[in-house]
Short mmCIF file of C-alpha atoms in Angstrom, two decimals:
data_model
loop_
_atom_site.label_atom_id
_atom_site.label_comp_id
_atom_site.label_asym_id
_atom_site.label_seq_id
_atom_site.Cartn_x
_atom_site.Cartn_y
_atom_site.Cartn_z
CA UNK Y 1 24.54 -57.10 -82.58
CA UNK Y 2 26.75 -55.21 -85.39
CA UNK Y 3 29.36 -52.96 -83.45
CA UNK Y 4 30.29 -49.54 -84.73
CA UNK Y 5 34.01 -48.89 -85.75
CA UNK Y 6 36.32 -46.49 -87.26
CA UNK Y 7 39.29 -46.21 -89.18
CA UNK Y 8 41.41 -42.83 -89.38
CA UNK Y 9 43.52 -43.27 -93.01
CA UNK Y 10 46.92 -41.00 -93.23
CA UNK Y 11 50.40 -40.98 -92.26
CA UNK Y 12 50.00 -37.10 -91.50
CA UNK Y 13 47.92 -38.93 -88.24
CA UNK Y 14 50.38 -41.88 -87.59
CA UNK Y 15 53.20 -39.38 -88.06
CA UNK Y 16 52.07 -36.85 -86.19
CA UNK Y 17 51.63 -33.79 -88.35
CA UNK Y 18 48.32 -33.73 -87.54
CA UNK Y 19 46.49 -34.27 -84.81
CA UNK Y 20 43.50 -37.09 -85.01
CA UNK Y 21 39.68 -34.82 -84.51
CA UNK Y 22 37.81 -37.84 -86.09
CA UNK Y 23 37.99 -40.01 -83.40
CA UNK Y 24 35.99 -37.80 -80.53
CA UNK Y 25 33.93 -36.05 -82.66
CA UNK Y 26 32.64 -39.20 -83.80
CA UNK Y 27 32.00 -40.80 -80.35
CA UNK Y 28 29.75 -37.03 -79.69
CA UNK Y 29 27.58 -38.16 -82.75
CA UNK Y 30 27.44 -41.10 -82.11
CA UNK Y 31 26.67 -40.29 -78.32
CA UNK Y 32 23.57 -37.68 -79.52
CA UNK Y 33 21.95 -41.09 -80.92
CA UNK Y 34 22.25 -43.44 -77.96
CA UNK Y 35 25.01 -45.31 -79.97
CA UNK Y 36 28.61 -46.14 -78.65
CA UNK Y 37 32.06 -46.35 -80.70
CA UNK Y 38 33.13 -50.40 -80.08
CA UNK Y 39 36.82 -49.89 -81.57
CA UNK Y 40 39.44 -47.53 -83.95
CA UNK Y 41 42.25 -48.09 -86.09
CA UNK Y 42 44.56 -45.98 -87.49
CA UNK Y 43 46.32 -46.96 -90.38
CA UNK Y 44 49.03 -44.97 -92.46
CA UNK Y 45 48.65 -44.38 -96.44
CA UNK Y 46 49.88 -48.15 -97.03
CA UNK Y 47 47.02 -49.42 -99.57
CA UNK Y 48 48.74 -53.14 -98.70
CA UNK Y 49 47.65 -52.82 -94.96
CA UNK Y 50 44.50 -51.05 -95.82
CA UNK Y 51 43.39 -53.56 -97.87
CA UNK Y 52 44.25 -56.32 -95.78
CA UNK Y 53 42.26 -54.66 -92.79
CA UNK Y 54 39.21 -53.73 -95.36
CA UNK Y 55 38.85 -57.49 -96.64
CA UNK Y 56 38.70 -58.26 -92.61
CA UNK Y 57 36.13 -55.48 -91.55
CA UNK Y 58 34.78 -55.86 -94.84
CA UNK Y 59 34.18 -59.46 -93.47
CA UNK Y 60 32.65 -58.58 -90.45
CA UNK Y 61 29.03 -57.25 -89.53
CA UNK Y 62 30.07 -53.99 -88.07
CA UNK Y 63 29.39 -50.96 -89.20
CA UNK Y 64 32.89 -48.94 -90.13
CA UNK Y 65 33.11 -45.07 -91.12
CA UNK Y 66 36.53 -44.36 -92.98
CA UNK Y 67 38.06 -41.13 -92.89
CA UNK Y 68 40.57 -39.81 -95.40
CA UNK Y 69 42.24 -41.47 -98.40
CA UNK Y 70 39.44 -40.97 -100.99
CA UNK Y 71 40.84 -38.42 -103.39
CA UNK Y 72 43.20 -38.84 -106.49
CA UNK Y 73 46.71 -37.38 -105.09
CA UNK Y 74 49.50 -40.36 -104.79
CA UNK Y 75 49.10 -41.45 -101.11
CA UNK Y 76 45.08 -41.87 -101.70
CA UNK Y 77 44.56 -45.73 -101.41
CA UNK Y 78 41.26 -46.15 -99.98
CA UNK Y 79 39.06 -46.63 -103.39
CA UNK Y 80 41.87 -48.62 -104.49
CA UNK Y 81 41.79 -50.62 -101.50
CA UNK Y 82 38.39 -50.91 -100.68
CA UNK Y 83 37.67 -52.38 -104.24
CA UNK Y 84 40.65 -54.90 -104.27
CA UNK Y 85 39.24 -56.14 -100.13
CA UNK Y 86 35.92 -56.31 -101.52
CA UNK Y 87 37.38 -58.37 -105.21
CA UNK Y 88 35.35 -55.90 -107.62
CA UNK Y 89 36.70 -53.60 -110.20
CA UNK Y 90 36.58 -49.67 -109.49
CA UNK Y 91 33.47 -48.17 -111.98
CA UNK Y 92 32.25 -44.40 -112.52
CA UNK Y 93 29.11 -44.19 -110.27
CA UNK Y 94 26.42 -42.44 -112.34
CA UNK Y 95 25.30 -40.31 -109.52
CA UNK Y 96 28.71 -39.21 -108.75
CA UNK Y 97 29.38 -38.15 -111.90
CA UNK Y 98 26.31 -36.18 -111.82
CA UNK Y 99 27.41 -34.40 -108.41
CA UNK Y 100 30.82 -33.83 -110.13
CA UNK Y 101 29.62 -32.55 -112.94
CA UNK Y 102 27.27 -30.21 -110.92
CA UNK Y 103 29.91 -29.09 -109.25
CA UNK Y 104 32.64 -27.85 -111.82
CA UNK Y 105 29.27 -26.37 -113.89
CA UNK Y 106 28.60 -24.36 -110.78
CA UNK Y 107 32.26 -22.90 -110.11
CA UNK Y 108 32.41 -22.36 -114.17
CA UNK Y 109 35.14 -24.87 -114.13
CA UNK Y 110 36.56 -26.73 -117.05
CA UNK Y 111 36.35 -30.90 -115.56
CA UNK Y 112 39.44 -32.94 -116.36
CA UNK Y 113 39.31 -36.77 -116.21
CA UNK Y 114 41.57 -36.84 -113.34
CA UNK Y 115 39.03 -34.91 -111.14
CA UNK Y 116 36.38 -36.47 -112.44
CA UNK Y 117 37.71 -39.51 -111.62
CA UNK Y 118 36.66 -39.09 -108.11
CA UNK Y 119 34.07 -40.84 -108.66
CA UNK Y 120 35.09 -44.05 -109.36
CA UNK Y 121 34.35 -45.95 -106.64
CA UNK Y 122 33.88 -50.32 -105.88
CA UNK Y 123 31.17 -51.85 -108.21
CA UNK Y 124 28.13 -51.48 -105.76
CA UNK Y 125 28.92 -48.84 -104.11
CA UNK Y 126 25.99 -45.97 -103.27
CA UNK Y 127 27.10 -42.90 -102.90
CA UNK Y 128 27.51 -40.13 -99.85
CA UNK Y 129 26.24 -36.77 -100.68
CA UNK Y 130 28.73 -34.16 -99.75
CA UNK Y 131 27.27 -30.88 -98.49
CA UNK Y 132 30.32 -29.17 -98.56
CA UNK Y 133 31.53 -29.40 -102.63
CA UNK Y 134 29.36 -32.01 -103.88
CA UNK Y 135 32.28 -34.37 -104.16
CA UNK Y 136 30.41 -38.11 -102.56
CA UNK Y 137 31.58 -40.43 -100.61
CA UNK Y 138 30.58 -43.78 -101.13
CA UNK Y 139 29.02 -46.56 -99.05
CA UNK Y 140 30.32 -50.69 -100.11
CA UNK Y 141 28.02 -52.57 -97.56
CA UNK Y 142 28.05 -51.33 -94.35
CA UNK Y 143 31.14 -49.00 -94.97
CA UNK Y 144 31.03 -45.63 -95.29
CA UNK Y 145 33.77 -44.03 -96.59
CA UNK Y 146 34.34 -40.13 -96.37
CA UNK Y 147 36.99 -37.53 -96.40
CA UNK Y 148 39.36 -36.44 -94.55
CA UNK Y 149 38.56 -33.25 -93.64
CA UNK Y 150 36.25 -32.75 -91.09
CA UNK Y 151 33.90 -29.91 -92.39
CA UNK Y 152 32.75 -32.70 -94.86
CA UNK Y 153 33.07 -35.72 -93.60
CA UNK Y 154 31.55 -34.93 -90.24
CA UNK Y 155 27.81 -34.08 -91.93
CA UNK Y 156 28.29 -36.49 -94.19
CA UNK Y 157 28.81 -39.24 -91.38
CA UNK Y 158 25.57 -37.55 -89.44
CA UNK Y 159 23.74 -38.14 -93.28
CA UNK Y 160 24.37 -41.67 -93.47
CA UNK Y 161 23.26 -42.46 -89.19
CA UNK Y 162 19.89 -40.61 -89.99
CA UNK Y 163 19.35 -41.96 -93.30
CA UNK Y 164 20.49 -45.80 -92.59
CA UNK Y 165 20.67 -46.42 -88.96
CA UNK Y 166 17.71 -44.46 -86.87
CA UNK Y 167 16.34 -47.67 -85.81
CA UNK Y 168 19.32 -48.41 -83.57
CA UNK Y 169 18.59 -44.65 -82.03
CA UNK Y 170 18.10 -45.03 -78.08
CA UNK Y 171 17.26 -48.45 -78.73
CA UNK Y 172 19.69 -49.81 -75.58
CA UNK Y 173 19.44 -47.07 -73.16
CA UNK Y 174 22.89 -46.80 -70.97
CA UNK Y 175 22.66 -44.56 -67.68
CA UNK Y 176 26.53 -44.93 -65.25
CA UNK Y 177 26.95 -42.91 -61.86
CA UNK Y 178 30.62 -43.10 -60.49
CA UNK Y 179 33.03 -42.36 -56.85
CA UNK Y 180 36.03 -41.05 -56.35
CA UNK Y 181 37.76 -42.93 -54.02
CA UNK Y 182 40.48 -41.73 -52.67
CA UNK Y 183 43.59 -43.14 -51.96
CA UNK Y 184 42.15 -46.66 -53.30
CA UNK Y 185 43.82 -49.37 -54.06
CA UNK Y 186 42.46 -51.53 -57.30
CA UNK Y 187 44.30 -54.53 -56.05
CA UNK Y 188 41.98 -54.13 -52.78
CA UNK Y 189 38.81 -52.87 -55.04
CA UNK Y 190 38.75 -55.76 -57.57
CA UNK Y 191 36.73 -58.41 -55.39
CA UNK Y 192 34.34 -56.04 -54.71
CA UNK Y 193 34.32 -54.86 -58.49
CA UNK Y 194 33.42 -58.65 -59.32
CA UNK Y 195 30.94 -59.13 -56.72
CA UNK Y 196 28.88 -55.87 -58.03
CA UNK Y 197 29.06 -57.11 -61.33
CA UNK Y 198 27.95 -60.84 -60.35
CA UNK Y 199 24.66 -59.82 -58.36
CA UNK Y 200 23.62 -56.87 -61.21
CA UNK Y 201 23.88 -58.74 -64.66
CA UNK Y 202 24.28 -56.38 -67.40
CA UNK Y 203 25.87 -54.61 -64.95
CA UNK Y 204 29.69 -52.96 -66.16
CA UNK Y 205 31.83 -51.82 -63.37
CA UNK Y 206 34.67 -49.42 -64.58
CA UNK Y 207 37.61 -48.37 -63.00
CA UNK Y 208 40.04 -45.18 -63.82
CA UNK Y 209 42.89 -44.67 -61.42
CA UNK Y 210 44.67 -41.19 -61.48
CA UNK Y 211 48.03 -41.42 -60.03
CA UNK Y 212 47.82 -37.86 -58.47
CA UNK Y 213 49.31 -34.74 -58.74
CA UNK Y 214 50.33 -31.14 -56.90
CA UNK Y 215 46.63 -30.27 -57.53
CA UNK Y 216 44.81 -33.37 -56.70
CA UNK Y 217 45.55 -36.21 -54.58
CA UNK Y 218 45.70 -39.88 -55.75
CA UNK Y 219 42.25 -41.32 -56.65
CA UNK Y 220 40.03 -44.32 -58.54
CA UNK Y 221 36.90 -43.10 -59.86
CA UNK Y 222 35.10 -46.62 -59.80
CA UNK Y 223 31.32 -46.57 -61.21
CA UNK Y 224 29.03 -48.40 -62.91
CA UNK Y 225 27.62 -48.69 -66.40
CA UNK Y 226 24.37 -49.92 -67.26
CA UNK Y 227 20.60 -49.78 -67.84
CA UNK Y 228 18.65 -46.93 -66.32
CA UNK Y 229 16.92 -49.10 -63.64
CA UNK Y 230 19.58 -51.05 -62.97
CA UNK Y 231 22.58 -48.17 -62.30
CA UNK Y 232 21.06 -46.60 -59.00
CA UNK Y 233 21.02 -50.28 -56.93
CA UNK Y 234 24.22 -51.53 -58.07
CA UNK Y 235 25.67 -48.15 -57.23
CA UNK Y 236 23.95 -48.35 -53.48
CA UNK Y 237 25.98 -51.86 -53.30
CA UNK Y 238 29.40 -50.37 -54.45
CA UNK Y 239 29.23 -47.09 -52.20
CA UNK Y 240 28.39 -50.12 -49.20
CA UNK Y 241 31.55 -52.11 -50.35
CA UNK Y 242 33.86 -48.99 -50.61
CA UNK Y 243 32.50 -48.31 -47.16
CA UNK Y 244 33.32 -51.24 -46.07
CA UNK Y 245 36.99 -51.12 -47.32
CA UNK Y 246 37.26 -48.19 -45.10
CA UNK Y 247 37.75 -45.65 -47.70
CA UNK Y 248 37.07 -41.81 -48.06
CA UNK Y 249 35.02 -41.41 -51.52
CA UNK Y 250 33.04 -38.19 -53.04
CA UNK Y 251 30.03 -38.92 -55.17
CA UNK Y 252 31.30 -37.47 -58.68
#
């Protein structure tokens, strides 16, 4: 099954001028259609390294949205880079230029070749319509590549799930319950951790120590993830085994 992936584009995110809002407001989309996040990158404005991780995921079946790097300023490398991964020529895409041109008629704007530019994207590209200004984003396979800022590219991701992707809504249903055990040891819980997972297959068994604090005393919350039918059982069985370890747990 293709996995779902992300990468955030900018050195104002690796260099910390700005703080990263793609990344968890993608997993909540994602999350409203019974569809999980499998892995992120974050990659500075190098068009070198972006082009050399584009001809991998390019490579791959996954499913990528790219945030950021699609305008014409000097550190925008992702058109650049997405045509060189993919080995085709950047071309004006007829529709963009349409939406441009729509665009600058609307504001009474005089369009320059620079901005209009914008819409040269890979050779076989299709683009993503931008609710915001009307300046697309493009899709090159299954890569979707959008803006940077959020109050576009967040839509515009949420356009191309319901237009290309419903299918795969709800279509592997994931339920998890979870304890907090406290004052557990992982070293101690891991056998039983294994066990759970060898009698329940399909069964995930996730655990998240917090070291503690003024506030709250040290803890694992140790659960399960899994189908609906399956979750409540294997749950029964790791309650029984933290029992059996002797340790004081709350249901969470």
């Amino acid at each position: 099954m293709k996995g779902i992936g992300a990468i955030v584009i900018g050195d104002e995110i690796t260099r910390g001028k700005r703080p990263d809002k793609h990344f968890p407001k993608l997993i909540e989309i994602l999350a409203a259609r019974g569809l999980v996040l499998d892995w992120t990158l974050y990659i500075g404005d190098d068009r070198e390294r972006l082009t050399e991780t584009l001809r991998r995921t390019l490579a791959s079946e996954d499913i990528v949205f790219s945030f950021g790097g699609i305008g014409n300023t000097p550190d925008d490398h992702t058109r650049q880079a997405a045509a060189a991964a993919a080995g085709v020529e950047l071309v004006l895409h007829p529709d963009a230029e349409r939406e441009i041109r729509a665009r600058f008629a609307e504001l009474k704007f005089e369009l320059t070749d620079m901005q209009l530019a914008l819409g040269n994207f890979p050779r076989g590209s299709r683009i993503i319509p931008n609710p915001f200004n009307r300046i697309p984003g493009f899709t090159l396979g299954q890569h979707h590549f959008v803006p940077g800022f959020p109050q576009m590219a967040w839509p515009m991701v949420e356009w191309v799930l319901d237009s290309f992707y419903s299918w795969r809504f709800h279509a592997h249903p994931s339920d998890e319950a979870a304890l907090l055990v406290w004052k557990g040891s992982e070293g101690a819980l891991i056998p039983l951790m294994r066990r759970v997972e060898a009698e329940f297959s399909g069964v995930k068994v996730f655990s998240l120590p917090f070291l503690g604090s003024k506030e709250v005393q040290r803890h694992i919350e140790l659960g399960v993830r899994g189908l609906p039918d399956q979750v409540p059982a294997a749950m029964a069985a790791l309650r029984h085994g933290v029992e059996e370890l002797g340790y004081a747990y709350d249901e969470k």
